[in-house]
Coordinates of C-alpha atoms in Angstrom, one line a residue:
Chain A
M27 CA 52.1 37.5 105.8
G28 CA 51.6 37.4 109.4
Q29 CA 48.0 37.9 110.1
V30 CA 48.0 40.0 106.9
C31 CA 45.3 38.4 103.9
W32 CA 44.7 39.5 100.9
R33 CA 42.6 39.4 98.0
R34 CA 43.4 40.5 94.5
Q35 CA 39.5 41.7 92.1
G36 CA 40.5 43.1 89.3
E37 CA 42.8 46.0 90.0
V38 CA 41.8 46.6 93.1
W39 CA 44.0 44.4 95.8
E40 CA 41.7 44.2 99.2
V41 CA 44.2 43.7 102.3
R42 CA 42.2 43.2 105.9
H43 CA 42.9 40.4 108.9
L44 CA 44.0 37.1 108.7
Q45 CA 40.6 37.3 111.5
D46 CA 37.9 38.0 108.7
Q47 CA 39.2 36.7 105.9
D48 CA 35.9 36.0 105.2
A49 CA 33.7 38.9 106.6
V50 CA 31.5 40.4 104.9
G51 CA 30.5 44.3 104.9
Q52 CA 30.8 43.9 108.3
L53 CA 34.2 46.4 107.9
R54 CA 35.8 49.5 108.4
G55 CA 37.8 50.4 105.0
V56 CA 40.7 53.1 105.8
A57 CA 41.3 54.8 102.7
T58 CA 45.1 56.2 103.7
L59 CA 48.3 55.2 104.2
D60 CA 47.9 57.3 106.7
E61 CA 44.7 55.9 108.6
L62 CA 46.5 52.8 107.7
E63 CA 49.0 53.9 110.2
E64 CA 47.5 54.6 112.6
V65 CA 45.2 50.8 112.9
V66 CA 49.1 49.1 113.4
R67 CA 50.6 52.2 115.8
W68 CA 48.0 50.1 118.7
D69 CA 47.0 46.8 119.9
G70 CA 43.1 46.7 121.5
Q71 CA 44.0 47.8 124.8
G72 CA 44.5 51.2 122.6
K73 CA 48.5 50.6 124.1
Y74 CA 50.9 51.6 121.4
R75 CA 52.6 48.9 119.2
P76 CA 56.3 49.3 118.8
L77 CA 56.4 45.7 117.8
R78 CA 54.6 45.8 114.4
S79 CA 55.7 42.7 113.9
E80 CA 54.0 41.4 116.6
G81 CA 50.7 38.8 116.3
N82 CA 48.6 41.8 118.3
L83 CA 47.6 43.3 114.9
V84 CA 43.7 44.7 115.6
S85 CA 41.2 43.4 113.3
G86 CA 37.9 44.6 112.3
W87 CA 39.6 47.0 108.9
Q88 CA 40.1 47.0 105.5
Y89 CA 42.0 48.6 102.8
H90 CA 41.8 49.2 99.0
A91 CA 44.8 49.2 97.0
N92 CA 44.3 49.8 94.3
S93 CA 47.9 49.4 92.6
V94 CA 50.2 46.6 93.0
R95 CA 52.3 50.3 93.6
E96 CA 49.9 50.9 96.5
F97 CA 49.6 47.1 97.2
R98 CA 53.3 46.9 98.4
E99 CA 53.0 50.3 100.0
A100 CA 50.4 48.5 102.2
M101 CA 51.9 45.8 103.3
E102 CA 55.0 48.7 104.1
V103 CA 52.9 49.9 106.8
I104 CA 51.7 46.8 108.1
Y105 CA 54.9 44.6 109.0
P106 CA 57.6 47.5 107.8
G107 CA 61.1 46.0 105.9
L108 CA 59.7 42.5 106.2
W109 CA 58.1 42.0 102.3
G110 CA 61.5 43.5 100.8
N111 CA 63.5 40.8 103.6
A112 CA 61.3 38.5 102.3
E113 CA 61.3 38.7 98.3
A114 CA 65.9 38.9 99.9
W115 CA 65.3 35.4 101.0
G116 CA 63.3 34.5 97.8
D117 CA 66.4 35.3 95.4
G118 CA 68.7 34.1 97.6
R119 CA 70.2 37.8 98.6
L120 CA 69.4 38.5 102.1
K121 CA 71.8 39.2 104.7
F122 CA 71.0 39.3 107.9
Q123 CA 73.5 39.9 111.0
T124 CA 75.2 37.7 113.8
W125 CA 75.0 37.8 116.9
D126 CA 78.4 39.3 118.0
E127 CA 77.6 41.8 115.2
G128 CA 74.9 43.2 116.6
V129 CA 76.0 43.2 120.2
V130 CA 79.3 45.6 119.1
K131 CA 77.3 48.2 117.2
Q132 CA 75.3 49.1 120.6
T133 CA 76.8 51.4 124.1
E134 CA 79.7 49.9 126.0
R135 CA 76.9 49.6 129.0
V136 CA 74.8 47.4 127.1
R137 CA 77.6 45.7 126.1
N138 CA 78.5 45.3 129.7
K139 CA 75.7 43.6 130.4
V140 CA 75.4 41.1 128.3
V141 CA 78.7 40.2 129.6
K142 CA 78.0 40.2 133.0
T143 CA 74.4 38.3 132.5
G144 CA 75.9 35.3 130.1
D145 CA 72.5 33.1 128.9
L146 CA 70.7 36.7 129.1
P147 CA 70.3 37.2 125.8
R148 CA 68.9 33.0 125.2
K149 CA 66.4 34.3 127.5
V150 CA 65.0 37.6 125.7
I151 CA 64.5 35.9 123.0
E152 CA 63.2 33.0 124.4
E153 CA 60.8 35.5 127.0
N154 CA 59.8 38.2 124.1
C155 CA 61.0 37.5 120.8
K156 CA 59.5 34.1 121.3
K157 CA 56.2 35.0 122.8
R158 CA 55.4 38.1 120.4
C159 CA 57.1 38.6 117.4
L160 CA 55.6 36.5 114.8
K161 CA 59.3 36.2 113.2
A162 CA 61.6 33.8 112.3
I163 CA 65.3 34.3 114.2
L164 CA 67.2 33.9 111.7
W165 CA 70.4 35.0 113.0
A166 CA 69.6 32.8 116.4
G167 CA 69.4 30.1 113.9
E168 CA 65.4 29.2 113.2
K169 CA 65.0 28.4 109.4
P170 CA 61.2 29.8 108.7
V171 CA 58.6 27.8 108.3
D172 CA 56.2 27.0 105.4
R173 CA 58.2 28.8 103.2
E174 CA 56.1 27.9 99.9
A175 CA 53.1 28.5 100.7
K176 CA 53.6 32.7 102.4
M177 CA 56.0 36.0 102.6
P178 CA 57.8 34.4 105.6
M179 CA 57.9 37.1 107.8
L180 CA 62.1 37.4 109.2
C181 CA 63.8 38.5 111.8
T182 CA 67.0 39.1 110.2
G183 CA 68.3 41.2 113.7
P184 CA 68.1 41.3 117.1
C185 CA 65.7 44.3 117.0
G186 CA 65.3 48.0 118.9
M187 CA 62.7 45.8 121.2
F188 CA 64.9 43.0 122.0
W189 CA 67.3 45.8 123.1
S190 CA 65.5 47.2 125.2
F191 CA 64.2 43.7 127.1
L192 CA 67.3 43.5 127.2
E193 CA 67.9 46.5 129.3
G194 CA 65.7 46.5 131.4
Chain B
M261 CA 62.9 67.8 89.9
Q262 CA 62.8 64.6 89.7
F263 CA 65.4 61.0 91.2
K264 CA 63.6 58.2 89.8
D265 CA 66.2 56.3 90.6
T266 CA 67.2 57.4 94.0
A267 CA 65.3 55.8 96.8
L268 CA 65.1 58.4 99.6
I269 CA 65.3 56.8 103.2
L270 CA 64.3 59.7 106.3
A271 CA 66.6 57.9 108.7
G272 CA 65.5 58.4 112.0
H273 CA 65.5 57.1 116.2
G274 CA 61.8 56.2 116.6
S275 CA 60.8 54.7 120.1
T276 CA 59.4 51.1 122.2
K277 CA 57.7 53.5 124.5
N278 CA 56.4 56.4 123.2
A279 CA 54.1 56.5 119.6
D280 CA 54.4 60.1 118.8
S281 CA 58.2 59.3 118.2
S282 CA 58.1 57.9 115.0
R283 CA 54.7 59.1 113.2
F284 CA 55.6 62.2 111.8
T285 CA 58.8 60.9 110.3
R286 CA 56.1 58.0 109.1
E287 CA 54.0 60.3 107.3
T288 CA 56.4 62.8 105.5
A289 CA 57.0 60.3 104.5
H290 CA 53.2 59.3 102.3
R291 CA 53.4 62.3 101.9
I292 CA 57.2 63.0 99.4
R293 CA 56.5 59.5 98.1
E294 CA 52.8 61.2 96.3
R295 CA 54.4 63.8 94.8
G296 CA 56.7 61.1 92.9
I297 CA 60.2 62.8 92.8
F298 CA 61.9 60.1 94.0
G299 CA 62.1 56.0 92.6
E300 CA 61.1 55.4 96.4
V301 CA 60.7 56.7 99.9
R302 CA 61.3 54.2 103.1
S303 CA 61.5 55.2 106.7
A304 CA 63.6 53.5 109.1
F305 CA 64.5 53.7 112.4
W306 CA 66.8 52.7 115.3
K307 CA 64.8 51.0 117.8
E308 CA 61.6 51.0 115.4
Q309 CA 60.9 48.4 112.3
P310 CA 62.0 49.4 109.8
S311 CA 65.6 48.8 111.1
Y312 CA 67.8 50.9 108.6
A313 CA 69.2 47.4 107.1
D314 CA 65.9 46.4 106.9
A315 CA 65.0 48.9 104.9
L316 CA 68.3 49.0 102.3
Q317 CA 67.3 45.0 101.4
G318 CA 63.7 46.0 99.7
L319 CA 64.9 49.6 97.6
K320 CA 65.2 48.4 94.8
A321 CA 66.7 51.1 93.6
K322 CA 70.9 50.8 93.8
K323 CA 71.3 54.1 94.8
A324 CA 69.5 55.7 98.0
V325 CA 69.9 59.6 99.5
V326 CA 69.3 59.5 103.5
V327 CA 68.4 62.3 105.3
P328 CA 68.7 61.6 108.4
W329 CA 65.3 62.8 110.2
F330 CA 67.6 64.8 113.5
L331 CA 68.6 68.0 114.0
A332 CA 71.9 68.6 115.3
N333 CA 74.9 67.2 113.7
G334 CA 76.1 64.9 116.8
Y335 CA 76.4 62.1 117.6
F336 CA 73.6 60.4 115.9
T337 CA 74.5 61.1 112.4
T338 CA 78.0 61.3 112.6
K339 CA 78.5 58.6 114.1
I340 CA 75.8 56.0 114.4
L341 CA 73.9 56.4 110.7
K342 CA 77.6 57.1 109.1
R343 CA 77.8 53.0 109.8
E344 CA 74.6 52.3 109.0
F345 CA 74.2 53.2 105.2
A346 CA 78.3 52.5 105.0
E347 CA 76.9 49.8 102.3
I348 CA 74.4 47.2 102.8
A349 CA 73.5 45.3 99.8
G350 CA 75.0 46.9 96.5
V351 CA 72.9 50.3 97.8
E352 CA 74.2 52.7 97.2
C353 CA 73.8 55.7 100.1
R354 CA 74.5 59.2 100.9
V355 CA 73.9 60.7 104.4
T356 CA 73.2 64.9 104.0
E357 CA 73.1 67.0 106.5
P358 CA 70.1 66.3 109.9
I359 CA 67.1 68.2 109.0
G360 CA 68.0 70.9 111.9
S361 CA 71.3 71.8 110.0
R362 CA 68.2 73.8 107.8
P363 CA 68.8 77.7 107.9
E364 CA 64.4 77.3 107.6
I365 CA 64.6 76.5 111.0
L366 CA 65.5 79.2 112.7
G367 CA 63.0 80.6 111.6
H368 CA 60.3 78.4 112.4
F369 CA 61.9 78.4 115.8
Q370 CA 61.0 82.2 116.1
K371 CA 57.6 81.3 115.0
R372 CA 56.8 79.2 118.4
A373 CA 57.8 82.3 120.4
E374 CA 56.2 84.3 119.3
R375 CA 52.6 82.8 119.3
L376 CA 53.4 82.6 122.9
L377 CA 54.2 85.8 123.3
E378 CA 51.2 86.9 120.9
A379 CA 48.8 85.5 124.3
K380 CA 50.0 86.9 126.2
N381 CA 51.1 89.9 125.0
W382 CA 54.5 89.9 125.8
K383 CA 57.4 91.2 123.9
P384 CA 60.7 89.0 124.0
N385 CA 62.7 91.8 126.5
Q386 CA 59.4 91.1 128.7
V387 CA 60.5 86.4 129.2
S388 CA 63.5 84.1 128.8
L389 CA 63.9 81.6 126.6
L390 CA 65.6 78.3 126.7
V391 CA 65.6 75.7 124.3
A392 CA 66.1 72.5 125.9
S393 CA 67.7 70.0 123.8
H394 CA 69.2 66.2 124.2
G395 CA 72.9 66.9 124.9
T396 CA 75.5 63.8 125.4
P397 CA 78.9 64.0 126.2
L398 CA 79.5 61.8 123.1
H399 CA 79.6 64.0 121.3
T400 CA 79.6 67.8 120.8
G401 CA 77.7 68.5 117.3
S402 CA 74.7 67.8 119.6
S403 CA 74.3 70.4 122.9
G404 CA 75.9 72.5 119.7
A405 CA 73.0 73.2 117.8
A406 CA 71.0 73.6 120.6
I407 CA 73.2 76.3 121.5
G408 CA 73.6 78.0 118.0
L409 CA 70.0 78.3 118.1
A410 CA 70.0 79.8 121.2
E411 CA 72.6 82.9 119.5
Q412 CA 70.8 82.9 117.4
L413 CA 66.8 83.2 118.9
A414 CA 68.6 86.4 121.6
K415 CA 68.9 88.1 118.1
Y416 CA 65.5 89.5 118.5
G417 CA 66.4 90.8 122.0
Y418 CA 64.7 87.8 124.9
R419 CA 65.4 89.2 128.0
T420 CA 68.1 86.8 128.7
A421 CA 68.6 83.6 125.1
R422 CA 70.2 80.0 126.2
A423 CA 70.5 76.5 125.2
V424 CA 70.1 73.5 128.1
F425 CA 70.4 69.8 128.1
L426 CA 69.3 66.3 129.1
E427 CA 72.7 65.0 129.6
E428 CA 75.2 67.5 129.7
E429 CA 75.0 71.4 131.3
P430 CA 73.5 73.2 132.6
K431 CA 70.8 69.9 133.2
I432 CA 66.7 71.3 132.5
A433 CA 66.7 70.9 135.7
D434 CA 68.1 73.7 137.0
W435 CA 66.5 75.3 134.9
R436 CA 64.9 77.9 137.9
V437 CA 68.9 78.6 138.6
L438 CA 69.1 79.6 135.1
V439 CA 65.8 81.5 135.2
Q440 CA 66.4 83.8 137.9
E441 CA 63.1 84.8 137.6
G442 CA 59.9 84.3 135.2
P443 CA 58.4 84.0 132.7
V444 CA 60.2 81.6 130.7
V445 CA 59.4 80.2 127.3
V446 CA 61.0 77.6 126.4
L447 CA 61.3 75.8 122.8
P448 CA 62.2 72.4 123.0
H449 CA 64.4 71.1 120.4
F450 CA 63.6 67.7 120.0
L451 CA 62.0 66.1 116.0
A452 CA 57.8 65.7 116.7
G453 CA 58.0 65.3 120.4
G454 CA 58.7 61.9 121.0
L455 CA 59.1 60.9 124.9
H456 CA 62.0 63.4 125.4
G457 CA 60.4 66.3 124.3
S458 CA 56.5 65.5 125.2
E459 CA 57.0 63.7 128.5
D460 CA 60.6 64.4 129.7
V461 CA 61.4 67.6 129.7
P462 CA 57.8 68.6 129.9
E463 CA 58.9 66.7 134.0
L464 CA 61.7 68.7 134.6
L465 CA 60.2 71.7 134.4
G466 CA 57.0 71.2 136.6
I467 CA 54.4 71.4 133.6
S468 CA 51.5 69.6 133.1
G469 CA 51.2 69.1 130.0
S470 CA 53.4 69.6 126.6
R471 CA 51.2 70.8 124.2
E472 CA 52.2 74.0 123.2
G473 CA 51.1 77.0 125.0
W474 CA 51.6 78.7 129.0
Y475 CA 51.4 76.5 132.2
R476 CA 52.8 77.6 135.0
S477 CA 55.0 75.9 137.7
E478 CA 55.2 77.2 141.4
N479 CA 55.0 81.2 141.1
V480 CA 56.9 81.0 137.5
E481 CA 55.0 81.5 133.9
V482 CA 56.5 78.7 131.8
G483 CA 55.7 78.8 128.2
Y484 CA 55.9 75.8 126.5
G485 CA 57.0 75.6 122.8
E486 CA 55.6 72.9 120.5
P487 CA 58.3 70.3 119.0
L488 CA 58.9 70.5 115.1
G489 CA 58.5 68.0 113.4
R490 CA 54.7 68.6 111.7
P491 CA 54.9 67.0 108.5
E492 CA 53.9 70.4 106.6
E493 CA 57.3 72.1 108.1
V494 CA 59.8 69.1 107.6
E495 CA 58.8 68.0 103.9
E496 CA 60.4 71.2 101.9
M497 CA 64.0 70.6 103.5
I498 CA 64.3 67.0 103.7
I499 CA 63.5 67.0 99.5
E500 CA 66.1 70.7 100.2
L501 CA 68.8 68.1 101.3
A502 CA 67.7 65.5 99.4
A503 CA 67.8 66.9 96.2
A504 CA 71.8 68.6 96.8
K505 CA 72.6 64.5 97.0
A506 CA 70.7 63.0 95.2

């Protein structure tokens, strides 16, 4: 899923960065979910990483989950909400917002900006979402690729980062 | 006390700019999950991932109790959260009062003021106290919580105790006019610091840091309290709020 891979060995699920798929004995062990939170909170330059589905997850770590439940919680830390979305997509029950539903929830200031700037949302999708985020933008008409092979990362509505970028 | 058929969601605001805004919310969710009281425990945010909708879509439970990670029953809790958790994906949601509604909050704020006074060996009547909050013209509940808290704190005998705001009158920016003489203790009425508690308020006060302690702003000594929200402080309050609605 995204930049993460996992391997099950008995009852242990070993989670690591895709880039470290074949690494042996060189990875830093991450023992708790709080430690894992710290791994995913920062990018390689030590900057805050508000968009956890951005393609800049740091490598060099591994987390051992001792049950399916722990594995699921680890994935929730790395890609919050996305495992559930992928399952719902697989079951055909995933719901996502339309653009109009997303806009109406915003403040008057944001709505006015959207009206005045015309094609700004499209630009934000091109300049922000598509360049940074690994999710397929369902609400903008994208379809997840390679659906059978992995857990797809799915965007179900304009997120905080989208609106922040739009507001400038 | 167990609610295995119910999910607990800690609903916070989050931030696209400040790394600490959601940290305690997420850590508190992990702590409460470990206790095995609720079937599932999730944190969810307006500005960060997961969104409220995404958090709900991933639940196995069909019932969820949503505890607002907010201090006031203001615009966000009464309007946004009520709307967002009305019903999504067949999950029945009950939104509780915000964390700030709990009676323990007063004690936590007073403790911060006491720590600051002890560091200087001062009594309450030697300092002014300001509760620095957000406030919004959109809803009176936001400022009301801070005003109520300041009124309660005033009973401890401070020279003066009042609430000041980012977006309402009286403004934090006007604190020098409101506090005619120092020293002053400022308690940030924000959960977990975040952008406002760790950057905006200290800047408006003219102090050089946001850690709990004493600073000098021109010729006035300013004691700045630690924002509320450490997991060990809020964990029990959240469970109480959730259990009452579960």
